[in-house]
Amino acid sequence: MLSKKHLYLFLPLLFILLFVTIAALYIERNNLSAQKQFKRHAAIIANDIWALNQDGAQTYLQLATQEQHYKFLGIEIPEDENFLYVESPPLSRLSSFFNHIQFIGTRDLQETILYNGQPIGTLLGEQYIRVIFPLLNILVFLLLVLVVVVFIMHLYLNRRVLEQQVRERTKNLEESERRFHDLVNLLPEMVIETDLKGGIIFANEKARTRFNLDEVEQSQTPFFNLIDETTREAARTYFYSALTNKEMDLEEFTVLCPQIVTFPALVRIAPRIVDGETTGARIIVIDITDRHRMQEQLHRDQKMKAIGLMAGGVAHDLNNILSGVVSYPELLLLEVKEDNRLKKPLEMIHQAGLAASEVVADLLTVARGIATNPEVIAPNDLITQYLETADFQQLKSRHPLITFETVLDPDLWNISCSPIHVRKCLMNLIINGVEAISGSGTLSISTVNIETTENINKGKAVLNKGSYSKISICDSGSGISPHEIDHIFEPFYTTKIMGRSGTGLGLAVVWNTIRDHGGTVSVESGEQGTTFELYFPSVRQESTPTSEQENWHSFTAQGQTVLVIDDECSQREIAIKLLETLGYSAHAVESGEQALEYLQKNSADILVLDMIMAPGMNGRETYAKILELHPQQKAVIASGFAEDDDVQKTIAKGAGAFIAKPYTLTQLGSALSDTLKR
C-alpha cells in the first residue's frame, strides 16, 4: 500500500504518461485523417481537372484551404506543372506565434488525381498541424480530472488517517481509563465518586470490599449512610461546602461498616467538574485506626515513662532505707540462739524487708526496665519451676476450688531473657487470674510456637513478623471491663484494694518486662474469662546451665581487703559489718575523691562501689580514675538504682558484677567471690 507521500508523487507521473499517450494517439489519428481528407480532395476535383475546369477546381481548393488549414494547395498535370496554385490567408497572431515557436508545424501532402482509374495529375499541399489547441483542451480536461482525483484521494486518505487517529485515541483513552482504574484500585485508601445528592456512582475495589458494595448497591447507597450517626451531620455540611469549589482540608469522621463496626477515618472531598459544571464529588477515605492505635501506644508509653521516672527516684531512696531493714536483722540472726524470743520477730523484720525490696524492684523495672545479662532459657522450665515453689503451693492451698491446668508444647523454642523477671511476670499473672475467679474455676497455662510472616494486630499491641514462644495464661473469672482494660498496664492502676491484695505494679512490670525483651503482650477479656498472651522472641540456642543455690558460708574470705565507696553513712556501716562477717578486711570512704586519695597510698583487693554520689564524681567516673592508678583494680557495683547505662559502661571497663541494694550476705559474698576469682 502506497503512502500518502508516494501517492502524491505517483499521480503526476501517471498524469504525464497518460497525457503523452493520449497526445500520441491523437496526433497519429490526426495524421491518418489528414491523409484521408487529402485523398478525398483529389477525388472531388478529378472531374474538373479532366475537363480542364480551372475555375471550379480553384473555388473548391480555396474553400478546402480555409476549412482544413492548408498553407497552400497546388495541382500538377502532365501538360502544365503549375496548372493551379492556391494559398491560404495569413495566420492570426496567436497562430503565427505558435508557428514561430514550432508549436504549430506543417506536413507535406501529395496525392495522385485519378479519372476512371487513370492518373491525370497530382494534388500537392502543405497543411498546418494545429493539434496544439486540441491537446491544450485535453490537457485542461486531464488537469481537471487530476484535481478531482487528487481531491477524492486526499479526502479518502485523510479519512483513513482520521479513522486511524480516532482508533488510536480511543485505544489510548481506554488504556488511560484502565490505567486510572488500576491505579485507583491499587490505592490503600477508599476512593468514591458521588452525584450532587451524595449518591455513590463509583467506588474503587478497596471501598467496595470495605463497605460491601456491589455494582448495583453502590448506585443506590448514599455516601452519608457510610458515616456513623455521631458525625453524619458534620459530614453532610462538609460535603456540600466542598461542592462550592471551596478548598477543604482533611476532616476526621467516624465511618460505619456493614457489620456495624466503626473506625476513625480522614475524609477529603473535592468537586467533580465536567464541562465547567459541578456534577458531583470525589471522596478519599483514609482509615486511621493504626494511627490512633500508635497515638494511644505513644501516649501510654509517655505516661509510663513519666511515672517510671518518678518511681525510679523513689525506688533509689527506698532501697537505701531498706538496707538497714534487710541487713541488720540478718546480722542479728547470726548471733541469737534458736530459743531466743527475738529470733522470730527478727526473721519477720528480715522477710518484710525482702518483701519491700521486691516492691522496690518492681518500681525499678517500671522506671528503667531490665538490664541484666540475658540467659537462654526454656520457657517450660520457668513455668515448671514456679509451679513447684512454696509460694505457688500456698496460693493453691488458699484456693482449693480452682483447678490448675498446663498444656506445654514439648518442642517449644528457647528464649533469651532475664529468668527472674520472666518468672515474676508468670507469678503476677497467675496471682491475678486466681484472684479474678470467685469460687470454683479453672486457670490454664499453655505454651506454643508462633511464626508470622507479617505484622499482626493483637488488640492494642502489634506483633511484628518473626518467630515467638507464646505463653498463655487463661482464667475463667468475671473478666475485665472494656474501660479498665485500657489502663491495666499503667503503674499503680488496680481494681483491687490497694495495700491489701495489690500494689498496682504487677501488670506494669509484665508490660515493661515483655517490651524490654522485644516481645508483645496482648489481653482478651469477656464474660467467659481473661487470657493474657506473652510473646517472647525465640532463639535456636541451647539453654544456659543453671547454678545451684549456695548460702553465704560458701563465700567466706581469707582477710582480703575491700574498699567501700558510698556517700551514705548508713550504707558504709552496713557494708563494713557484712564484709567483716564474710571475713574481709574492710575500709570505707564517702566519695570518689577520697577513694582516689586513699588508693594513692594504699591498695585494695576489691572495691564495693556506689554509682550515685553527690556532690562530686559518680561511680563510673571514680572507677575510670582509679584504673589510671591501678589498671587491674577489681570492683563490684552496689546501687539502689537500676542497672542503667553508667553501670553497663563501668562493667565494660572491668567491674566484675552488679548487686542491687539492699543486698544480703549471700548476694554480696557471691559477687565478691566470683569477681576475685577472675
XYZ file of C-alpha atoms in Angstrom:
678
model
C 0.000 0.000 0.000
C 1.454 3.354 -1.122
C 1.943 6.007 1.460
C 0.375 9.393 1.112
C 3.692 10.965 0.135
C 4.474 8.332 -2.512
C 0.922 8.522 -3.861
C 1.217 12.258 -4.470
C 4.474 11.632 -6.385
C 2.928 8.801 -8.430
C -0.152 10.761 -9.588
C 1.802 13.457 -11.565
C 3.882 10.747 -13.254
C 0.714 8.881 -14.154
C -0.821 12.115 -15.410
C 2.195 12.860 -17.691
C 2.239 9.307 -19.037
C -1.494 9.439 -19.732
C -1.257 12.816 -21.444
C 1.684 11.707 -23.622
C -0.171 8.536 -24.605
C -3.374 10.451 -25.471
C -1.367 13.095 -27.349
C 0.489 10.468 -29.375
C -2.739 8.658 -30.241
C -4.426 11.928 -31.145
C -1.538 13.028 -33.386
C -1.485 9.628 -35.111
C -5.229 9.802 -35.671
C -4.925 13.360 -36.966
C -2.268 12.286 -39.495
C -4.437 9.449 -40.798
C -7.434 11.757 -41.002
C -5.413 14.338 -42.932
C -4.292 11.672 -45.440
C -7.852 10.512 -45.974
C -9.144 14.042 -46.321
C -6.414 14.938 -48.834
C -7.259 11.823 -50.886
C -10.920 12.849 -50.822
C -9.981 16.310 -52.148
C -8.115 14.656 -55.056
C -11.156 12.550 -55.921
C -13.543 15.547 -55.759
C -11.550 17.751 -58.181
C -10.792 14.882 -60.632
C -13.727 15.768 -62.968
C -12.778 19.446 -63.059
C -9.204 18.607 -63.851
C -10.238 16.175 -66.625
C -12.394 18.892 -68.094
C -9.612 21.413 -67.524
C -12.125 23.467 -65.495
C -9.601 25.522 -63.603
C -12.169 27.868 -62.041
C -14.205 25.047 -60.488
C -11.125 23.368 -59.065
C -9.786 26.680 -57.764
C -13.036 27.528 -55.954
C -13.081 24.138 -54.176
C -9.415 24.315 -53.263
C -9.849 27.801 -51.756
C -12.661 26.530 -49.577
C -10.588 23.499 -48.587
C -7.588 25.707 -47.759
C -9.649 27.801 -45.369
C -11.505 24.931 -43.752
C -8.656 22.419 -43.465
C -5.892 24.927 -42.607
C -3.692 24.262 -45.656
C -0.803 26.598 -46.162
C -1.194 26.045 -49.912
C -2.681 23.619 -52.426
C -1.435 23.046 -55.972
C -2.230 20.864 -58.983
C 0.224 19.485 -61.485
C -0.845 17.935 -64.788
C 1.369 16.393 -67.448
C 0.956 19.329 -69.775
C 1.437 22.001 -67.057
C 3.256 21.637 -63.745
C 1.725 24.861 -62.415
C -1.791 24.212 -63.526
C -3.320 25.598 -60.332
C -1.898 27.064 -57.075
C -3.943 28.323 -54.072
C -2.524 29.870 -50.836
C -4.291 30.277 -47.503
C -4.892 33.684 -45.952
C -2.271 34.858 -43.315
C -2.361 33.211 -39.860
C -3.769 35.008 -36.864
C -1.290 36.498 -34.392
C -1.696 33.651 -31.921
C -1.374 31.013 -34.619
C 1.573 32.858 -36.102
C 3.261 32.928 -32.642
C 2.688 29.217 -32.121
C 4.015 28.584 -35.662
C 7.085 30.647 -34.895
C 7.874 28.679 -31.746
C 7.185 25.387 -33.552
C 4.001 24.602 -31.582
C 2.186 24.671 -34.987
C 4.149 22.729 -37.569
C 3.367 21.721 -41.195
C 3.107 18.480 -43.088
C 3.620 17.868 -46.825
C 0.843 16.035 -48.656
C 0.716 14.558 -52.141
C -1.986 12.538 -53.847
C -2.445 11.294 -57.460
C -5.621 12.529 -59.168
C -7.374 9.594 -60.932
C -10.137 9.758 -63.505
C -11.715 6.435 -64.345
C -8.741 4.812 -62.816
C -6.262 6.696 -64.961
C -3.851 9.248 -63.409
C -4.476 12.679 -64.863
C -2.466 14.826 -62.375
C -1.082 15.295 -58.887
C -2.550 17.233 -55.921
C 0.189 18.823 -53.827
C -0.229 20.628 -50.494
C 1.252 21.730 -47.182
C -1.037 21.657 -44.154
C -0.653 23.378 -40.762
C -0.594 20.818 -37.926
C -2.877 22.567 -35.377
C -3.044 19.755 -32.760
C -1.788 22.179 -30.061
C -5.270 23.522 -29.437
C -6.989 20.123 -29.049
C -4.060 18.950 -26.943
C -4.423 22.010 -24.720
C -8.087 21.168 -24.303
C -7.176 17.576 -23.471
C -4.527 18.819 -21.022
C -7.006 21.115 -19.299
C -9.526 18.281 -19.113
C -6.950 15.891 -17.726
C -5.839 18.514 -15.205
C -9.410 18.893 -14.068
C -9.714 15.125 -13.796
C -6.398 15.020 -11.897
C -7.565 17.716 -9.489
C -10.803 15.819 -8.880
C -8.902 12.527 -8.398
C -6.355 14.154 -6.071
C -9.144 15.783 -4.078
C -11.015 12.481 -3.792
C -7.796 10.667 -2.867
C -6.983 13.383 -0.359
C -10.398 13.013 1.237
C -10.052 9.225 1.260
C -6.554 9.279 2.743
C -7.479 11.947 5.291
C -10.486 9.887 6.256
C -8.262 6.857 6.785
C -5.832 8.988 8.808
C -8.669 10.408 10.873
C -10.122 6.939 11.388
C -6.665 5.693 12.487
C -6.270 8.672 14.811
C -9.742 8.056 16.229
C -8.886 4.375 16.777
C -5.546 5.266 18.420
C -7.074 7.954 20.604
C -9.932 5.645 21.557
C -7.387 2.958 22.428
C -5.292 5.484 24.382
C -8.403 6.707 26.169
C -9.414 3.153 27.037
C -5.843 2.403 28.176
C -5.753 5.615 30.202
C -9.109 4.796 31.772
C -7.969 1.230 32.507
C -4.702 2.549 33.976
C -6.657 5.050 36.074
C -8.957 2.322 37.393
C -5.988 0.027 38.088
C -4.161 2.768 39.959
C -7.279 3.736 41.891
C -7.890 0.091 42.793
C -4.269 -0.281 43.919
C -4.611 2.605 46.370
C -4.779 1.588 50.039
C -7.333 4.363 50.533
C -11.029 4.157 49.691
C -11.980 6.287 46.647
C -15.623 7.189 45.973
C -17.453 9.369 43.417
C -20.963 10.668 44.037
C -23.630 12.736 42.341
C -24.756 16.114 43.674
C -27.033 14.475 46.240
C -24.336 12.182 47.605
C -25.431 9.013 45.777
C -22.440 6.774 45.064
C -21.737 6.331 41.334
C -18.255 4.835 41.598
C -16.215 3.081 44.285
C -12.773 1.558 43.949
C -12.068 -2.040 44.936
C -10.920 -1.090 48.442
C -14.147 0.831 49.103
C -16.361 -1.892 47.613
C -14.677 -4.533 49.786
C -14.662 -2.437 52.962
C -18.279 -1.290 52.653
C -19.523 -4.493 50.980
C -20.814 -2.667 47.883
C -21.568 -4.263 44.516
C -22.239 -2.554 41.189
C -25.999 -2.372 41.866
C -25.810 -1.353 45.513
C -23.257 1.390 45.010
C -25.679 3.305 42.765
C -28.349 3.080 45.472
C -26.239 3.846 48.550
C -25.902 7.454 49.724
C -22.422 8.344 50.908
C -23.850 9.714 54.140
C -25.048 6.216 55.110
C -21.375 5.228 55.401
C -20.851 7.805 58.173
C -21.749 6.995 61.767
C -24.662 8.973 63.194
C -22.350 10.747 65.649
C -20.581 12.600 62.827
C -23.095 12.302 59.951
C -24.407 15.873 60.059
C -20.878 17.263 60.184
C -20.032 15.111 57.149
C -23.104 16.379 55.289
C -22.095 20.009 55.946
C -18.538 19.241 54.845
C -19.844 17.559 51.639
C -21.977 20.489 50.474
C -19.278 23.014 51.394
C -16.825 21.108 49.181
C -19.256 21.276 46.206
C -18.961 25.087 46.181
C -15.327 24.693 44.990
C -14.117 25.765 48.394
C -10.661 24.396 49.290
C -11.291 21.872 52.069
C -8.770 20.251 54.410
C -8.835 16.667 55.622
C -11.522 16.126 58.249
C -11.862 13.235 60.667
C -15.154 11.339 60.847
C -16.339 8.052 62.298
C -17.070 5.684 59.406
C -19.557 2.824 59.616
C -19.047 -0.634 58.065
C -21.914 -3.010 57.147
C -21.110 -5.175 60.196
C -21.916 -2.124 62.368
C -18.220 -1.732 63.065
C -16.945 1.826 63.222
C -13.452 3.111 62.594
C -11.882 6.578 62.535
C -11.104 7.967 59.090
C -9.752 11.095 57.459
C -12.002 12.285 54.617
C -11.154 14.668 51.772
C -13.889 15.842 49.372
C -13.393 17.776 46.125
C -15.964 18.741 43.453
C -16.203 16.603 40.297
C -16.324 19.079 37.390
C -17.439 18.132 33.851
C -17.546 20.768 31.057
C -17.150 23.523 33.601
C -20.080 22.389 35.734
C -20.024 20.644 39.115
C -21.671 17.254 38.642
C -20.780 15.582 41.914
C -17.924 14.941 44.316
C -14.767 12.866 44.532
C -14.036 11.496 48.003
C -10.980 9.856 49.560
C -11.457 7.970 52.836
C -8.281 7.062 54.804
C -8.566 4.546 57.630
C -6.511 5.891 60.559
C -7.207 3.083 63.020
C -3.496 2.191 63.113
C -2.581 5.844 63.637
C -4.973 6.065 66.593
C -3.541 2.847 67.969
C 0.004 4.223 67.628
C -1.028 7.502 69.251
C -2.599 5.601 72.136
C 0.563 3.500 72.419
C 2.737 6.622 72.384
C 0.527 8.274 74.996
C 0.696 5.143 77.147
C 4.493 4.952 76.767
C 4.893 8.637 77.658
C 2.649 8.218 80.692
C 4.554 5.139 81.839
C 7.873 6.908 81.244
C 6.782 9.871 83.377
C 5.502 7.607 86.144
C 8.622 5.473 85.793
C 10.944 8.442 86.267
C 9.124 9.334 89.460
C 9.143 5.706 90.609
C 12.867 5.402 89.884
C 13.743 8.281 92.173
C 11.546 6.925 94.944
C 12.989 3.416 94.478
C 16.563 4.637 94.916
C 15.776 6.303 98.235
C 13.698 3.351 99.453
C 16.471 0.869 98.674
C 18.918 2.875 100.780
C 16.396 2.951 103.642
C 15.615 -0.768 103.320
C 19.267 -1.724 103.532
C 19.109 -1.432 107.323
C 15.785 -3.300 107.499
C 17.204 -6.212 105.495
C 20.845 -6.328 106.623
C 20.737 -5.660 110.397
C 18.143 -8.371 111.136
C 20.242 -10.791 109.091
C 23.339 -9.918 111.142
C 21.431 -10.134 114.436
C 20.013 -13.530 113.496
C 23.568 -14.814 113.217
C 24.125 -14.013 116.922
C 20.846 -15.063 118.582
C 20.167 -18.606 119.636
C 17.294 -20.753 118.396
C 15.338 -20.366 121.650
C 15.750 -16.595 121.806
C 12.366 -14.850 121.929
C 13.678 -12.187 119.487
C 14.537 -14.699 116.751
C 11.052 -14.877 115.232
C 10.472 -11.073 115.279
C 13.880 -10.581 113.645
C 13.034 -13.118 110.940
C 9.730 -11.342 110.302
C 11.515 -7.987 110.047
C 14.055 -9.521 107.646
C 11.318 -11.115 105.475
C 9.330 -7.855 105.497
C 12.419 -6.006 104.320
C 12.970 -8.518 101.498
C 9.297 -8.251 100.502
C 9.559 -4.468 100.481
C 12.710 -4.708 98.348
C 10.727 -6.813 95.849
C 8.194 -3.989 95.537
C 11.047 -1.543 95.010
C 12.495 -3.892 92.377
C 9.138 -3.668 90.605
C 9.356 0.123 90.752
C 12.823 -0.022 89.190
C 11.576 -2.353 86.460
C 8.861 0.185 85.643
C 11.309 3.088 85.872
C 14.327 1.759 83.970
C 13.340 -1.608 82.561
C 15.563 -4.637 82.894
C 19.246 -4.551 82.103
C 20.626 -7.836 83.390
C 22.699 -10.143 81.189
C 20.201 -12.414 79.403
C 20.294 -16.205 79.615
C 18.971 -18.752 77.133
C 16.099 -20.446 78.968
C 13.358 -22.946 78.113
C 10.061 -21.201 78.999
C 8.545 -24.553 80.007
C 11.261 -24.898 82.663
C 10.464 -21.461 84.098
C 6.771 -22.400 84.338
C 7.524 -25.785 85.929
C 9.956 -24.244 88.414
C 7.400 -21.657 89.545
C 4.659 -24.285 89.925
C 6.996 -26.210 92.261
C 7.749 -23.239 94.546
C 6.387 -22.911 98.055
C 4.714 -19.618 97.077
C 2.603 -21.352 94.430
C 1.762 -24.234 96.753
C 0.496 -21.732 99.341
C -1.542 -19.962 96.636
C -3.000 -23.294 95.557
C -3.891 -24.253 99.143
C -5.709 -20.933 99.663
C -7.898 -21.585 96.605
C -8.807 -25.303 96.693
C -11.790 -24.888 94.341
C -9.640 -23.688 91.457
C -8.287 -26.260 89.001
C -4.849 -25.561 87.523
C -4.128 -26.945 84.045
C -0.941 -26.901 81.960
C -0.628 -27.613 78.241
C 3.061 -27.174 77.476
C 4.438 -27.700 73.969
C 7.356 -30.172 74.341
C 9.041 -28.665 71.269
C 8.784 -25.077 72.497
C 11.639 -22.847 71.334
C 14.031 -21.334 73.875
C 14.115 -17.612 74.662
C 16.889 -15.220 75.668
C 15.684 -13.495 78.825
C 16.146 -12.446 82.409
C 14.757 -15.524 84.233
C 13.994 -13.571 87.422
C 11.833 -11.024 85.606
C 10.025 -13.574 83.413
C 9.311 -15.700 86.498
C 7.942 -12.549 88.175
C 5.633 -11.984 85.171
C 4.287 -15.525 85.456
C 3.725 -15.124 89.186
C 1.900 -11.787 88.766
C -0.403 -13.101 86.025
C -1.198 -16.352 87.842
C -1.996 -14.493 91.067
C -4.217 -12.035 89.146
C -6.005 -14.914 87.412
C -6.641 -16.733 90.691
C -7.983 -13.584 92.377
C -10.283 -12.919 89.377
C -12.085 -16.257 89.986
C -14.871 -16.173 92.544
C -15.427 -19.660 93.943
C -14.634 -22.546 91.630
C -12.996 -22.152 88.282
C -10.085 -23.031 86.051
C -6.734 -21.421 85.394
C -4.745 -22.820 82.471
C -1.162 -22.219 81.380
C -0.190 -23.170 77.837
C 2.783 -22.681 75.520
C 3.109 -22.897 71.754
C 5.457 -21.816 68.971
C 4.286 -18.949 66.758
C 5.831 -17.853 63.458
C 4.445 -14.922 61.443
C 5.444 -13.559 58.033
C 3.739 -10.199 58.506
C 2.825 -7.790 61.285
C -0.332 -8.777 63.196
C -2.539 -6.561 65.338
C -3.039 -8.100 68.757
C -5.642 -5.847 70.351
C -3.861 -2.634 71.353
C -0.434 -4.113 70.522
C 1.289 -5.094 67.265
C 3.128 -8.401 66.851
C 5.973 -7.884 64.386
C 6.800 -10.654 61.929
C 9.176 -13.291 63.282
C 9.381 -16.397 65.478
C 7.973 -16.345 69.001
C 7.478 -18.607 72.003
C 3.988 -17.829 73.307
C 2.894 -18.285 76.920
C -0.874 -18.045 77.506
C -2.465 -17.694 80.949
C -6.232 -18.038 80.874
C -8.675 -17.786 83.780
C -12.435 -18.395 83.950
C -13.094 -15.298 86.044
C -15.588 -12.490 85.525
C -13.367 -10.679 83.021
C -12.138 -7.111 82.744
C -14.433 -4.277 81.664
C -13.604 -2.511 78.349
C -12.914 0.729 80.239
C -10.455 -0.908 82.631
C -8.651 -2.960 80.000
C -7.177 0.241 78.505
C -5.498 1.082 81.827
C -4.454 -2.239 83.365
C -0.798 -1.898 82.306
C -0.407 1.554 83.847
C 1.656 1.761 87.058
C -0.381 1.969 90.271
C -3.646 1.236 88.443
C -5.543 -1.573 90.180
C -9.126 -2.678 90.792
C -8.052 -4.441 93.980
C -7.869 -2.923 97.437
C -4.553 -1.012 97.373
C -2.165 -2.240 100.044
C -4.114 -5.440 100.773
C -4.220 -7.515 97.617
C -2.221 -5.440 95.185
C 0.262 -2.616 94.650
C -0.849 -1.630 91.164
C 2.582 -2.594 89.781
C 2.042 -6.252 88.810
C 0.829 -5.743 85.227
C 3.051 -2.699 84.727
C 6.015 -4.989 85.497
C 4.652 -7.530 82.980
C 4.308 -4.842 80.298
C 7.807 -3.412 80.825
C 9.439 -6.832 81.038
C 7.891 -8.077 77.792
C 8.710 -4.826 75.974
C 12.321 -4.893 77.221
C 12.637 -8.422 75.835
C 11.465 -7.235 72.408
C 8.159 -9.082 72.717
C 4.471 -8.262 72.847
C 1.747 -8.785 75.439
C -1.929 -8.927 74.489
C -5.073 -9.382 76.544
C -8.562 -10.564 75.616
C -11.371 -10.495 78.150
C -15.055 -11.228 78.282
C -17.739 -12.859 80.386
C -16.030 -16.238 79.999
C -12.763 -15.007 81.491
C -9.474 -13.331 80.598
C -6.490 -14.512 78.560
C -3.045 -12.930 78.672
C -0.667 -13.880 75.854
C 3.069 -13.257 76.230
C 5.104 -13.346 73.010
C 8.874 -13.733 73.522
C 11.241 -13.682 70.501
C 12.593 -17.226 70.209
C 16.213 -18.309 69.740
C 17.692 -21.532 68.329
C 20.313 -21.989 71.067
C 20.788 -24.476 73.884
C 19.670 -23.481 77.382
C 22.222 -21.872 79.713
C 23.198 -24.301 82.519
C 21.762 -23.195 85.897
C 23.936 -22.990 89.002
C 22.853 -24.453 92.325
C 21.804 -22.166 95.198
C 24.513 -21.636 97.854
C 24.465 -19.832 101.260
C 26.873 -17.170 102.446
C 29.140 -19.675 104.201
C 30.328 -20.791 100.751
C 31.727 -17.309 100.066
C 33.751 -16.527 103.192
C 37.059 -14.733 102.630
C 40.599 -15.052 103.932
C 41.135 -11.471 105.033
C 41.218 -9.821 101.580
C 40.920 -6.033 101.702
C 37.793 -4.292 100.488
C 37.322 -0.531 99.991
C 33.672 0.585 100.268
C 32.904 3.807 98.355
C 29.458 5.201 99.255
C 28.171 8.691 100.105
C 25.558 7.339 102.587
C 26.970 6.826 106.132
C 24.441 4.110 106.978
C 25.288 2.230 103.774
C 29.005 2.321 104.617
C 28.346 0.954 108.116
C 26.103 -1.849 106.836
C 28.627 -2.800 104.135
C 31.527 -2.933 106.624
C 29.586 -5.160 109.047
C 28.537 -7.554 106.259
C 32.084 -7.660 104.848
C 33.618 -8.345 108.255
C 31.064 -11.127 108.785
C 32.204 -12.633 105.481
C 35.826 -12.466 106.629
C 37.053 -9.430 104.689
C 39.168 -6.547 105.969
C 37.005 -3.539 105.154
C 37.641 0.197 104.922
C 35.129 2.854 103.777
C 35.224 6.343 102.193
C 32.354 8.702 101.363
C 33.321 9.996 97.901
C 35.230 9.213 94.750
C 37.779 11.900 95.543
C 38.521 10.297 98.960
C 38.811 6.886 97.267
C 41.487 8.225 94.901
C 43.342 9.788 97.808
C 43.185 6.513 99.789
C 44.339 4.357 96.871
C 47.302 6.590 96.113
C 48.780 5.482 99.440
C 47.076 2.095 99.915
C 45.780 -0.809 97.888
C 42.585 -2.865 97.974
C 41.904 -6.312 96.593
C 38.424 -5.239 95.507
C 36.048 -2.231 95.614
C 32.377 -2.068 96.582
C 31.351 0.950 94.537
C 28.150 3.016 94.779
C 27.048 4.579 91.465
C 25.198 7.736 92.546
C 27.262 10.001 94.778
C 26.739 13.720 95.149
C 28.396 16.083 95.078
C 31.497 15.034 93.194
C 32.301 12.151 90.865
C 29.809 9.345 90.343
C 30.758 5.676 90.426
C 31.667 5.391 86.733
C 33.941 8.441 86.809
C 35.527 7.267 90.063
C 36.309 3.810 88.667
C 37.803 5.335 85.499
C 40.190 7.472 87.619
C 41.101 4.507 89.859
C 42.011 2.423 86.783
C 44.565 5.077 85.886
C 46.244 4.375 89.259
C 45.651 0.621 89.368
C 44.824 -0.732 85.867
C 43.889 -4.210 87.178
C 41.685 -2.961 90.014
C 38.682 -5.240 90.618
C 35.304 -3.873 91.674
C 31.695 -4.784 92.426
C 28.971 -2.201 91.790
C 26.337 -1.794 94.538
C 23.486 0.621 93.833
C 19.963 1.334 94.948
C 19.140 2.371 91.377
C 18.540 0.250 88.294
C 21.280 -1.290 86.186
C 21.484 1.694 83.812
C 23.951 2.818 81.115
C 26.502 4.036 83.683
C 26.511 0.577 85.262
C 26.979 -1.102 81.879
C 29.848 1.225 80.965
C 31.524 0.599 84.337
C 31.209 -3.165 83.867
C 32.667 -2.753 80.374
C 35.724 -1.056 81.924
C 36.335 -4.086 84.177
C 33.906 -4.097 87.108
C 33.009 -7.702 87.859
C 29.363 -7.640 88.926
C 26.333 -5.567 89.888
C 24.282 -6.120 93.068
C 21.173 -4.146 93.919
C 20.643 -2.577 97.321
C 19.506 -3.835 99.742
C 21.694 -6.905 99.368
C 22.060 -9.958 101.585
C 25.184 -11.675 102.855
C 24.816 -14.350 100.171
C 24.414 -11.834 97.346
C 27.379 -9.736 98.482
C 29.582 -12.749 99.186
C 28.774 -14.377 95.817
C 29.520 -11.202 93.825
C 32.853 -10.585 95.616
C 33.930 -14.224 95.377
C 33.164 -14.510 91.663
C 34.937 -11.227 90.866
C 38.073 -12.101 92.866
C 38.367 -15.466 91.099
C 38.564 -13.829 87.656
